[in-house]
Tab-separated table of C-alpha atoms and ligand atoms in Angstrom:
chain	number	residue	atom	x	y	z
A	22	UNK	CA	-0.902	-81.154	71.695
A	23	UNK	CA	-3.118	-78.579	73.251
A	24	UNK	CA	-0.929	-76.052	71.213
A	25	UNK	CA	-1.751	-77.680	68.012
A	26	UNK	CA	-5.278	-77.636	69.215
A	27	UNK	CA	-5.246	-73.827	69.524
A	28	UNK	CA	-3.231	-73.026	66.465
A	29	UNK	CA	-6.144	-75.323	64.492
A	30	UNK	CA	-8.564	-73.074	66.105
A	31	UNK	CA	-7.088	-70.056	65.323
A	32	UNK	CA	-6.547	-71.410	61.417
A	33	UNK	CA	-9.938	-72.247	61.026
A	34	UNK	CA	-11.246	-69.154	62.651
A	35	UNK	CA	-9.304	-67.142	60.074
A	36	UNK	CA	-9.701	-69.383	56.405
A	37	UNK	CA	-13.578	-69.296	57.590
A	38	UNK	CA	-13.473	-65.861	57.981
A	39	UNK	CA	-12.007	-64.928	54.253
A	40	UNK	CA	-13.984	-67.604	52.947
A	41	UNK	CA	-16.272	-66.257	50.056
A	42	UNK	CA	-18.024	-68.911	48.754
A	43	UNK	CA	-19.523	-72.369	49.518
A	44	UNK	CA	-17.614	-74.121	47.170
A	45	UNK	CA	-14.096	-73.062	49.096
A	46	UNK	CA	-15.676	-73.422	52.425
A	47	UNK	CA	-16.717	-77.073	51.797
A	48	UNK	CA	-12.931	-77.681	50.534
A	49	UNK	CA	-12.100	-76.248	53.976
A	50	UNK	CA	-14.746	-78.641	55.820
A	51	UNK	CA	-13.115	-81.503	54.231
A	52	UNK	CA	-9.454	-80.452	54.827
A	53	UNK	CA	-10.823	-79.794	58.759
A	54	UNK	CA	-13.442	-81.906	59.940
A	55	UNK	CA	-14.965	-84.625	57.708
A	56	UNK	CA	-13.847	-88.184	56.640
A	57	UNK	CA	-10.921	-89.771	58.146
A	58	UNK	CA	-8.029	-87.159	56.982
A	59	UNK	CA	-9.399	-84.534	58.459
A	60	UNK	CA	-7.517	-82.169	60.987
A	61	UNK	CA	-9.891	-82.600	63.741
A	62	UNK	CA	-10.326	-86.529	62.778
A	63	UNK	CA	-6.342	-86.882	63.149
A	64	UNK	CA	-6.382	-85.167	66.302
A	65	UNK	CA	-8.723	-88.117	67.372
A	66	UNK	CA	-6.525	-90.715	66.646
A	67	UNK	CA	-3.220	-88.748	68.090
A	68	UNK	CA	-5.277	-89.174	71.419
A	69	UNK	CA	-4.077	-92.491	71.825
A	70	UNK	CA	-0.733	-91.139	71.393
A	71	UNK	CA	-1.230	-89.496	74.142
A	72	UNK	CA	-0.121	-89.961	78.264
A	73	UNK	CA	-2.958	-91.613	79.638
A	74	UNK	CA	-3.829	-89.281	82.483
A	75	UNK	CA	-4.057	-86.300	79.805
A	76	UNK	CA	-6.117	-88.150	77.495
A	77	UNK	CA	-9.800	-87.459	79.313
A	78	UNK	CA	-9.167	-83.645	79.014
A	79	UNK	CA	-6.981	-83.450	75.923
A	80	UNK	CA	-10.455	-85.414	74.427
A	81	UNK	CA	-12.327	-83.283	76.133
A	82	UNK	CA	-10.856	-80.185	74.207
A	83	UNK	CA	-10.875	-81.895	71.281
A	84	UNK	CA	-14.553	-82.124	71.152
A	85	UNK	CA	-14.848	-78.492	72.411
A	86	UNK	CA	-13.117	-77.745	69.009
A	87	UNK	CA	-14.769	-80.135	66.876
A	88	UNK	CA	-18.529	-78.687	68.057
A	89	UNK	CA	-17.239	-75.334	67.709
A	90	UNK	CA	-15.557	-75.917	64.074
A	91	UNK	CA	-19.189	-77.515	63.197
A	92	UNK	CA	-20.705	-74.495	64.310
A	93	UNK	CA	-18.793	-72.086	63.000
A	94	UNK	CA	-18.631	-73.538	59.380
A	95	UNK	CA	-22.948	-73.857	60.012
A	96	UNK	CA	-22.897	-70.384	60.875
A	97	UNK	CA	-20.743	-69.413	57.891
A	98	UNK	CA	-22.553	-71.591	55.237
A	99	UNK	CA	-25.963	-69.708	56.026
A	100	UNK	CA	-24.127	-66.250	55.736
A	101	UNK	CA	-22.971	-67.475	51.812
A	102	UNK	CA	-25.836	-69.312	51.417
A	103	UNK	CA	-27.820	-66.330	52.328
A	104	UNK	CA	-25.426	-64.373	49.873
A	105	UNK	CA	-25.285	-66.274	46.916
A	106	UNK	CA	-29.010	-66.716	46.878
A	107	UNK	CA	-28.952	-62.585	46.558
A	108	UNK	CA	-26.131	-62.534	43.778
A	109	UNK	CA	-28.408	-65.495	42.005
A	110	UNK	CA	-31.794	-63.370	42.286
A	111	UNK	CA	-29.697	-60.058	41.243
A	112	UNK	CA	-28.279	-61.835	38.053
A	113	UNK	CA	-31.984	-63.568	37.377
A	114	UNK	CA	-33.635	-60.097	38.381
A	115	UNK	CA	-36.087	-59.899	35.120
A	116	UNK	CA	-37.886	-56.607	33.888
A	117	UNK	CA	-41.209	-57.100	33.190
A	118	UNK	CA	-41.945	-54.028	32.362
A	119	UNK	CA	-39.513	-53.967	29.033
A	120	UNK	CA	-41.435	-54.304	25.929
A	121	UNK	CA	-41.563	-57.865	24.419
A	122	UNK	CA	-39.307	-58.630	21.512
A	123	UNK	CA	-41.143	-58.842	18.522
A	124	UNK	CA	-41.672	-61.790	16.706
A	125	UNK	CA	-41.442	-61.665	12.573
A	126	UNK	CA	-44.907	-60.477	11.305
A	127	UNK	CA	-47.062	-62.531	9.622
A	128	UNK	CA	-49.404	-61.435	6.556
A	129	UNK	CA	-52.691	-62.943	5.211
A	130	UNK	CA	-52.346	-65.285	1.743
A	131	UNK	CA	-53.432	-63.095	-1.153
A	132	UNK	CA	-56.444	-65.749	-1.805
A	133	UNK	CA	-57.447	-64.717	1.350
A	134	UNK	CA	-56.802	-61.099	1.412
A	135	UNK	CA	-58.907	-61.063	-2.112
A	136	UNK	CA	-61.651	-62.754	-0.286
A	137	UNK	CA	-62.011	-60.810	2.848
A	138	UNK	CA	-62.215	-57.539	0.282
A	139	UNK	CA	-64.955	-59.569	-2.000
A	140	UNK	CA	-67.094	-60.325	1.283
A	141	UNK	CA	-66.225	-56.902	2.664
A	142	UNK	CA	-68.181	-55.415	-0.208
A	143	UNK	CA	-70.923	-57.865	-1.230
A	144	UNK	CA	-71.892	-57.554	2.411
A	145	UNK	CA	-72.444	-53.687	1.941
A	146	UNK	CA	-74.644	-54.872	-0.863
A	147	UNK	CA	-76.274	-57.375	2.079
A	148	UNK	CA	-75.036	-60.240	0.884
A	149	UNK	CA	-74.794	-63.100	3.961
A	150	UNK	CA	-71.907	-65.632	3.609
A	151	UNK	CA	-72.405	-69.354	3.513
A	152	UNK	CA	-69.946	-72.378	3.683
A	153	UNK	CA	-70.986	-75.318	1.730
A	154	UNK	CA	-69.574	-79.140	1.886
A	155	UNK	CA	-66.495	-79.981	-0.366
A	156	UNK	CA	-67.535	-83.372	-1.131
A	157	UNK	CA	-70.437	-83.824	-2.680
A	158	UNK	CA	-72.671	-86.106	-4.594
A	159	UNK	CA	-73.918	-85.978	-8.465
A	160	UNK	CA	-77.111	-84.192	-8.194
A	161	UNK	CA	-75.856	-81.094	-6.158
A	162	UNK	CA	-72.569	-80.833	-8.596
A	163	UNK	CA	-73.974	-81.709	-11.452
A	164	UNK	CA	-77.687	-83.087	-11.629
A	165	UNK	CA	-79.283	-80.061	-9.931
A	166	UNK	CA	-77.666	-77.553	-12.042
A	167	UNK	CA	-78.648	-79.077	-15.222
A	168	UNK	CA	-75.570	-80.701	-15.732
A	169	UNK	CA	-76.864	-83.565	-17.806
A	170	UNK	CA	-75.252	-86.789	-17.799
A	171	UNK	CA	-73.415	-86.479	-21.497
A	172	UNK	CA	-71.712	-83.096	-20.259
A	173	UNK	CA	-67.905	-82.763	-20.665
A	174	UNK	CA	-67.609	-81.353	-16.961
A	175	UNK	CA	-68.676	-84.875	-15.319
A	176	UNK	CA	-65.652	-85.988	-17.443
A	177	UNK	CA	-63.550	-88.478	-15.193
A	178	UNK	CA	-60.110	-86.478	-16.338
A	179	UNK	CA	-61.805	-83.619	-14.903
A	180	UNK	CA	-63.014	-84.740	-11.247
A	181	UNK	CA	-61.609	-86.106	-8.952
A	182	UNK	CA	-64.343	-89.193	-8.020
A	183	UNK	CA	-64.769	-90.876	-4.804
A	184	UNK	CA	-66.935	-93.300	-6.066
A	185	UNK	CA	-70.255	-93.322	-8.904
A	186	UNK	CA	-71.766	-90.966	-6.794
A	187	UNK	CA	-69.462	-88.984	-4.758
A	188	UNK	CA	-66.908	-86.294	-5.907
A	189	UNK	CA	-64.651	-83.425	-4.324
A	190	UNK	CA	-66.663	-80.506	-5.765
A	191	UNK	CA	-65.503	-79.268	-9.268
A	192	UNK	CA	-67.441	-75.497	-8.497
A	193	UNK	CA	-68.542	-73.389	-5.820
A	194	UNK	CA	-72.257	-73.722	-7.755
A	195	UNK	CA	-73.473	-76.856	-5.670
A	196	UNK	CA	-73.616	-74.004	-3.242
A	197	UNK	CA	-76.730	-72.911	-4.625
A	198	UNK	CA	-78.808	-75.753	-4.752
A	199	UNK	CA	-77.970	-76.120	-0.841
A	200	UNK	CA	-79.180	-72.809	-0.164
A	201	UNK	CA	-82.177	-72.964	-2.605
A	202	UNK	CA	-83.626	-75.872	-0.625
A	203	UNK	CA	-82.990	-74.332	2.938
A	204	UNK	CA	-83.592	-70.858	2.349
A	205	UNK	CA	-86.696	-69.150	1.718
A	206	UNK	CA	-86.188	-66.530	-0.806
A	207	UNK	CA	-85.870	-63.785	-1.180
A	208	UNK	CA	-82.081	-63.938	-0.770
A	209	UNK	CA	-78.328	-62.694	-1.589
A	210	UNK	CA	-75.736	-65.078	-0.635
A	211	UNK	CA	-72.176	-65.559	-1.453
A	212	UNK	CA	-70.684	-69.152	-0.982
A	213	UNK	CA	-66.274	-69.196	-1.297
A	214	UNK	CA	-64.638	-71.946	-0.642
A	215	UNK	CA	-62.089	-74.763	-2.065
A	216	UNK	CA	-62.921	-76.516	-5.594
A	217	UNK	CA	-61.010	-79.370	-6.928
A	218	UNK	CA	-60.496	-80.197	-10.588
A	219	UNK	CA	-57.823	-82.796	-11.878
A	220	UNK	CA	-55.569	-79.921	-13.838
A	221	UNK	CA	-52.127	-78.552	-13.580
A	222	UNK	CA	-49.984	-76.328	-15.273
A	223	UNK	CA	-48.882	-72.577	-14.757
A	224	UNK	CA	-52.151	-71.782	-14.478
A	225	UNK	CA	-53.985	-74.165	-13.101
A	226	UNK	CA	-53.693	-75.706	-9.574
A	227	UNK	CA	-55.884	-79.080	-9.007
A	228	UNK	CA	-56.813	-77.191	-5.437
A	229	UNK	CA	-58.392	-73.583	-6.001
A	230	UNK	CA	-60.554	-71.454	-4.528
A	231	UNK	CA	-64.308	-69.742	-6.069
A	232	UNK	CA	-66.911	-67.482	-4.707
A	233	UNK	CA	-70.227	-67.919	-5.699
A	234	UNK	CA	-73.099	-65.656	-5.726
A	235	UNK	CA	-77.022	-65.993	-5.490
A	236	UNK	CA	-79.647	-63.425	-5.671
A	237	UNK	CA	-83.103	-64.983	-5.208
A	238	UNK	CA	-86.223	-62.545	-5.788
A	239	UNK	CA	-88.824	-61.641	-7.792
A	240	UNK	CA	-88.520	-59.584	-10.760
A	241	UNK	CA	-84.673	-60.156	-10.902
A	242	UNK	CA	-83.365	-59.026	-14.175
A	243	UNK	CA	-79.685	-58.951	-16.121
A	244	UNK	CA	-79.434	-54.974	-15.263
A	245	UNK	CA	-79.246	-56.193	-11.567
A	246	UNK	CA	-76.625	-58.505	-12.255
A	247	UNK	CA	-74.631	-56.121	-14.363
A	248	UNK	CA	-75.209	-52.999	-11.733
A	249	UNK	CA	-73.972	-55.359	-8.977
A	250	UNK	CA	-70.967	-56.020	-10.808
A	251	UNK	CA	-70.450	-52.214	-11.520
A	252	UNK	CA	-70.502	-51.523	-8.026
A	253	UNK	CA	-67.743	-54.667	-7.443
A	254	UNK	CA	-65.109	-53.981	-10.028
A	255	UNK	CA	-65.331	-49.962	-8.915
A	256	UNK	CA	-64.222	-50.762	-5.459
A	257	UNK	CA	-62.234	-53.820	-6.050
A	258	UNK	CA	-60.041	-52.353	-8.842
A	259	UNK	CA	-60.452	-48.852	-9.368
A	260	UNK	CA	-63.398	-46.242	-9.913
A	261	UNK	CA	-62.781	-45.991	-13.521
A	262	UNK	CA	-62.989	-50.126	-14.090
A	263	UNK	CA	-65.614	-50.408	-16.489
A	264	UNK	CA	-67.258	-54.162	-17.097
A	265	UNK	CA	-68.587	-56.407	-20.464
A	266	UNK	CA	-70.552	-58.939	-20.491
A	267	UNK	CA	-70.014	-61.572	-23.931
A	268	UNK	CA	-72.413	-64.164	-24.066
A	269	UNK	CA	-71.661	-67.434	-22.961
A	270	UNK	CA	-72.759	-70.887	-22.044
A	271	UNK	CA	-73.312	-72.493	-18.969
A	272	UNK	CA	-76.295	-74.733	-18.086
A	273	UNK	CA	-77.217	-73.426	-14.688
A	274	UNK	CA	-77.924	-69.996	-16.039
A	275	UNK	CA	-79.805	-68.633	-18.889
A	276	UNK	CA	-78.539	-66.473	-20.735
A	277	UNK	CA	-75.221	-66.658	-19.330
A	278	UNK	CA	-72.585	-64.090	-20.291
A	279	UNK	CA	-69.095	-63.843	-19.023
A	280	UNK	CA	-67.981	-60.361	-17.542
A	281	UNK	CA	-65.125	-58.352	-18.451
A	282	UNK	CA	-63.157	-55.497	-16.203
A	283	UNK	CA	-61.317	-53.185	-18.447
A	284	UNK	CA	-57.586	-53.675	-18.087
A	285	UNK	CA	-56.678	-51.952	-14.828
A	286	UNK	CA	-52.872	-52.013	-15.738
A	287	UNK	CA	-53.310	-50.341	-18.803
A	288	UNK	CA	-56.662	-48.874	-18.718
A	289	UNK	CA	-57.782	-49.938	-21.561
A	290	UNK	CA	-55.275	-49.046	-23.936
A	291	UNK	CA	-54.171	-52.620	-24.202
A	292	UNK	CA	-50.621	-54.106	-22.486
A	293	UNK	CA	-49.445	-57.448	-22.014
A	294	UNK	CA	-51.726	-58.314	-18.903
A	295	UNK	CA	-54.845	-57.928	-21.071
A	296	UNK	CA	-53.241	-59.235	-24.178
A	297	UNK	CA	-53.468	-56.373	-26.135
A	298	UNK	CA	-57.195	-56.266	-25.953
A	299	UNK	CA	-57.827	-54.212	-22.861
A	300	UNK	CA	-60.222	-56.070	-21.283
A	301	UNK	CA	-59.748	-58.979	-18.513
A	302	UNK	CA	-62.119	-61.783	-17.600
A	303	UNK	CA	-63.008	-62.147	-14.106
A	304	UNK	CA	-66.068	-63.996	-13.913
A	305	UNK	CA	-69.082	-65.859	-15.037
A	306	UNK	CA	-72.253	-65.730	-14.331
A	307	UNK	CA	-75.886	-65.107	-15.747
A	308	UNK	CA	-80.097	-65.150	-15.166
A	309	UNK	CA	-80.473	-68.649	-12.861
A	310	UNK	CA	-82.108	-71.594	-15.594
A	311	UNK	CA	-85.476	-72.202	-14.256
A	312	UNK	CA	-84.774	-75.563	-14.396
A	313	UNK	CA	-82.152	-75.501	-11.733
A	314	UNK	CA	-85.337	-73.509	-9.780
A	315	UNK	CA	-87.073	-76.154	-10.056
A	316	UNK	CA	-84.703	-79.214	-9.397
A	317	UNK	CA	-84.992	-76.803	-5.841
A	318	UNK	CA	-88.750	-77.499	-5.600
A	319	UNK	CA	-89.406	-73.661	-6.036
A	320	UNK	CA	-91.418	-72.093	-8.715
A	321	UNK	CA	-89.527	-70.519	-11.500
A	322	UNK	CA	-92.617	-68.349	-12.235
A	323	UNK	CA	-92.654	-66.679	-9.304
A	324	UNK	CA	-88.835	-66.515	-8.874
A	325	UNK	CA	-86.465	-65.585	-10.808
A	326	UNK	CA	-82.792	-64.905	-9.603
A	327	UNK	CA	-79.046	-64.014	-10.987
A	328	UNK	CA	-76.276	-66.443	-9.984
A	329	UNK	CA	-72.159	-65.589	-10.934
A	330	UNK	CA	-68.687	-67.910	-9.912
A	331	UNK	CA	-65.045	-66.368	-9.693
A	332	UNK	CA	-61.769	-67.382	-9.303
A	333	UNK	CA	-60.420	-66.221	-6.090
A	334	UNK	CA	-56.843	-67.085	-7.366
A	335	UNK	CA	-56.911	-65.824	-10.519
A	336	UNK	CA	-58.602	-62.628	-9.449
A	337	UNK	CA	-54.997	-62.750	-6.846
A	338	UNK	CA	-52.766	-63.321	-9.734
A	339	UNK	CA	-54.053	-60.280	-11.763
A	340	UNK	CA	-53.577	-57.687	-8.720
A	341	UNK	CA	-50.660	-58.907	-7.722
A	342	UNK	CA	-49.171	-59.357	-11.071
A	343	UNK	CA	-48.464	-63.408	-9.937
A	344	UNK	CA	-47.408	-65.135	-13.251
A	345	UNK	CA	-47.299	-68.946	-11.611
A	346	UNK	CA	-50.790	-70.342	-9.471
A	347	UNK	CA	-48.341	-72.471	-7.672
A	348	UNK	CA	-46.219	-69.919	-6.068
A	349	UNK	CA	-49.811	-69.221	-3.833
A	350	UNK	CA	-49.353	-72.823	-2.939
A	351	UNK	CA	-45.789	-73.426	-2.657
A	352	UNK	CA	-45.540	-71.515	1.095
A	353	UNK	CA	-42.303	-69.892	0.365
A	354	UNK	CA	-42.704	-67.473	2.676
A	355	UNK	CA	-40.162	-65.259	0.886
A	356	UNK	CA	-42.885	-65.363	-2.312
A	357	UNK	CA	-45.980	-64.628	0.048
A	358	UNK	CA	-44.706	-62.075	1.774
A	359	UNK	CA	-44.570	-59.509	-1.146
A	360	UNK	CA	-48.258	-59.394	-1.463
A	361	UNK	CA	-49.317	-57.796	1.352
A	362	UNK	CA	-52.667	-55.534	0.981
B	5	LIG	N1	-69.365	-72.829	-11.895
B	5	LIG	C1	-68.719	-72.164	-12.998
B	5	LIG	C2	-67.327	-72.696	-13.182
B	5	LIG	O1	-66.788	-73.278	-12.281
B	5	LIG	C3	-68.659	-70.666	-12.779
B	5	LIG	C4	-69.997	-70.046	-12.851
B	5	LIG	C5	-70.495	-69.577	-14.020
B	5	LIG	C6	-70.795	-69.930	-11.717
B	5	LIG	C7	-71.741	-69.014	-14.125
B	5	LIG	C8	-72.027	-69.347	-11.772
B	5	LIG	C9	-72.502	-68.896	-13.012
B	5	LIG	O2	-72.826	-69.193	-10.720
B	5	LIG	O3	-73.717	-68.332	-13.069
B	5	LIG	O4	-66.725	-72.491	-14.192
C-alpha cells in the first residue's frame, strides 16, 4: 500500500505539473481527491483493508498525501488563475487612443436649412427672432388682422378648429399682433414657425412651415419693403435675382402686393420651373392696415410699418428642385439626404 501511496504522489506531482489550465486541473482534483471516487478517498477506505497494527501509520501517510495533494493543486490553481487572468486582460486589452468609428452623418431638413439662411440674413438686417404660440384664438388669427367674420380664410374646410374660439394657427401673421402688444416700437422681427391648414395634395401638406416679418417705425414706406427684399433674394438665390411686386389682397396690409424673384433656373428666359414666365412667387406681404395698428392699441398716425409671410417649404422645394411637399415629411432618409446645403 505505501507503494501505491508513493506512485499516487509521484502521478499527481507530474499531471499537476503539465497542467495548463483550470478547467483540466479541476478534472484532475476530482479524479484525485474529491467526492467518494477519488484516489485519495479510496485509499481511505482500503485502510480498513489493511493489518491492524499498520493501519495508524499507513493513515497517517495517507493524510500526509491528502494535505499535500490539497496544497499542491492550491498552489497550482493560483499560478493559472494568476495566468489566465493575464491571457483574459491581454485579449480585452482596449486602445483608447484609436480614433472612434464614425457613425453615419446626419444633415439638417431642407425646411430647416432654408430657415437658418433666412434668419442668418434678416439678422444682418437686425432683425430679432420671435416664437409665437401654435394654437391660438380668433382675434389674434383672424380678428386682429382684420379678418372679418364673413372671410373665406375662417372657413371650417380650411382650419383646423378646437372649438368656437380656438384654432391651430392657419399663418405665421398672429405673430404680429403678439409682438405689437408687447413690444414698443420701433422694431424688426421675424416670427417662423409651424402653420396648419386642412389641405393636401402634391403641393400642399396640412403641416407647413412660414416666416413672418414686421418692421415697426415711423415713416416706413413700400421702397423699404421692396429694398429689404432686394437685399434677401440677392443673397438667398443669386446676385443677379431681381424681384416684382403685383398687387394683391390681403386684409392685414394695405396695399398688399405679392413679390416675385426672377426665375433663378432659367434666369429669366422662362423654363418649366417658372412656367414659361420667368418669374417665381415667393412671398406676400405689403404696408401694415392701420387697422390691424390699432386692434394693437398703437396709433396708426404715428406708426406706420411693412409686414411680409413666406413659405419655408415651398421656398425648399424651388432650390432643391423637390416636385412632392410630402417627400419633406415622409423621413425617408434616402430622400432627405440629397439636399444637403
Ligand atoms: N399670412 C399670409 C398667408 O398665410 C401671408 C402674408 C401675406 C403675410 C402678407 C404677411 C403679409 O405678413 O403682409 O397667406
Amino acid at each position: 500500500m505505501e507503494q501505491k501511496i508513493a506512485e499516487i504522489k509521484e502521478r499527481i506531482e507530474k499531471e499537476v505539473a503539465a497542467t495548463k489550465t483550470s478547467k483540466i486541473l479541476f478534472e484532475l482534483k476530482v479524479k484525485y481527491i474529491l467526492g467518494k471516487t477519488g484516489e485519495i478517498p479510496a485509499l481511505m477506505k482500503e485502510l480498513g483493508k489493511a493489518p491492524k497494527e499498520d493501519r495508524p501509520k499507513l493513515g497517517k501517510v495517507i493524510n500526509e498525501l491528502k494535505e499535500w495533494a490539497t496544497e499542491a493543486f492550491a498552489n497550482k490553481e493560483s499560478e493559472i488563475s494568476a495566468l489566465e487572468r493575464q491571457a483574459r486582460y491581454e485579449a480585452e486589452k482596449i486602445d483608447i487612443t484609436m480614433p472612434a468609428k464614425r457613425g453615419g452623418e446626419g444633415s439638417l431638413h431642407p425646411v430647416s436649412v432654408v430657415k437658418g439662411q433666412l434668419i442668418d440674413i434678416f439678422a444682418g438686417m437686425g432683425f430679432k427672432v420671435s416664437e409665437t404660440r401654435e394654437i391660438e384664438d380668433d382675434f389674434y388669427n383672424f380678428t386682429a388682422l382684420n379678418t372679418p367674420k364673413e372671410h373665406p380664410a375662417r372657413d371650417k374646410q380650411d382650419t383646423f378648429y378646437i372649438n368656437d374660439d380656438l384654432m391651430l394657427r392657419t399663418h405665421t401673421s398672429p405673430g404680429q399682433i403678439h409682438t405689437l402688444k408687447t413690444v414698443e416700437p420701433p422694431f424688426k422681427v421675424l416670427i417662423p414657425g409651424r402653420v396648419y391648414r386642412a389641405d393636401d395634395d402634391a403641393t400642399h401638406s396640412p403641416m407647413f412651415h412660414q416666416m413672418e416679418g414686421l418692421v415697426i417705425d415711423k415713416h416706413i414706406t413700400m421702397c423699404d419693403l421692396q429694398g429689404m427684399l432686394d437685399v434677401l433674394v440677392k443673397k438667398m438665390f443669386s446676385e443677379g435675382a431681381k424681384t416684382r411686386f403685383r398687387p394683391s389682397f390681403f386684409p392685414f396690409t394695405e396695399p398688399s402686393v405679392e413679390v416675385d424673384v426672377s426665375c433663378f433656373e432659367c434666369g429669366g428666359k422662362g423654363c418649366k420651373l417658372c412656367k414659361g414666365t420667368g418669374w417665381i412667387e415667393i412671398l406676400g406681404g405689403g404696408i401694415v392696415n392701420r387697422k390691424v395698428i390699432e386692434n394693437c392699441g398703437l396709433d396708426p398716425d404715428k406708426y406706420t410699418g411693412f409686414a411680409f409671410g413666406l413659405g419655408l417649404d415651398r421656398i425648399a422645394m424651388l432650390k432643391y428642385g423637390i416636385n412632392n411637399i410630402h417627400i419633406l415629411y415622409e423621413g425617408d432618409l434616402r430622400a432627405l439626404k440629397q439636399f444637403k446645403e
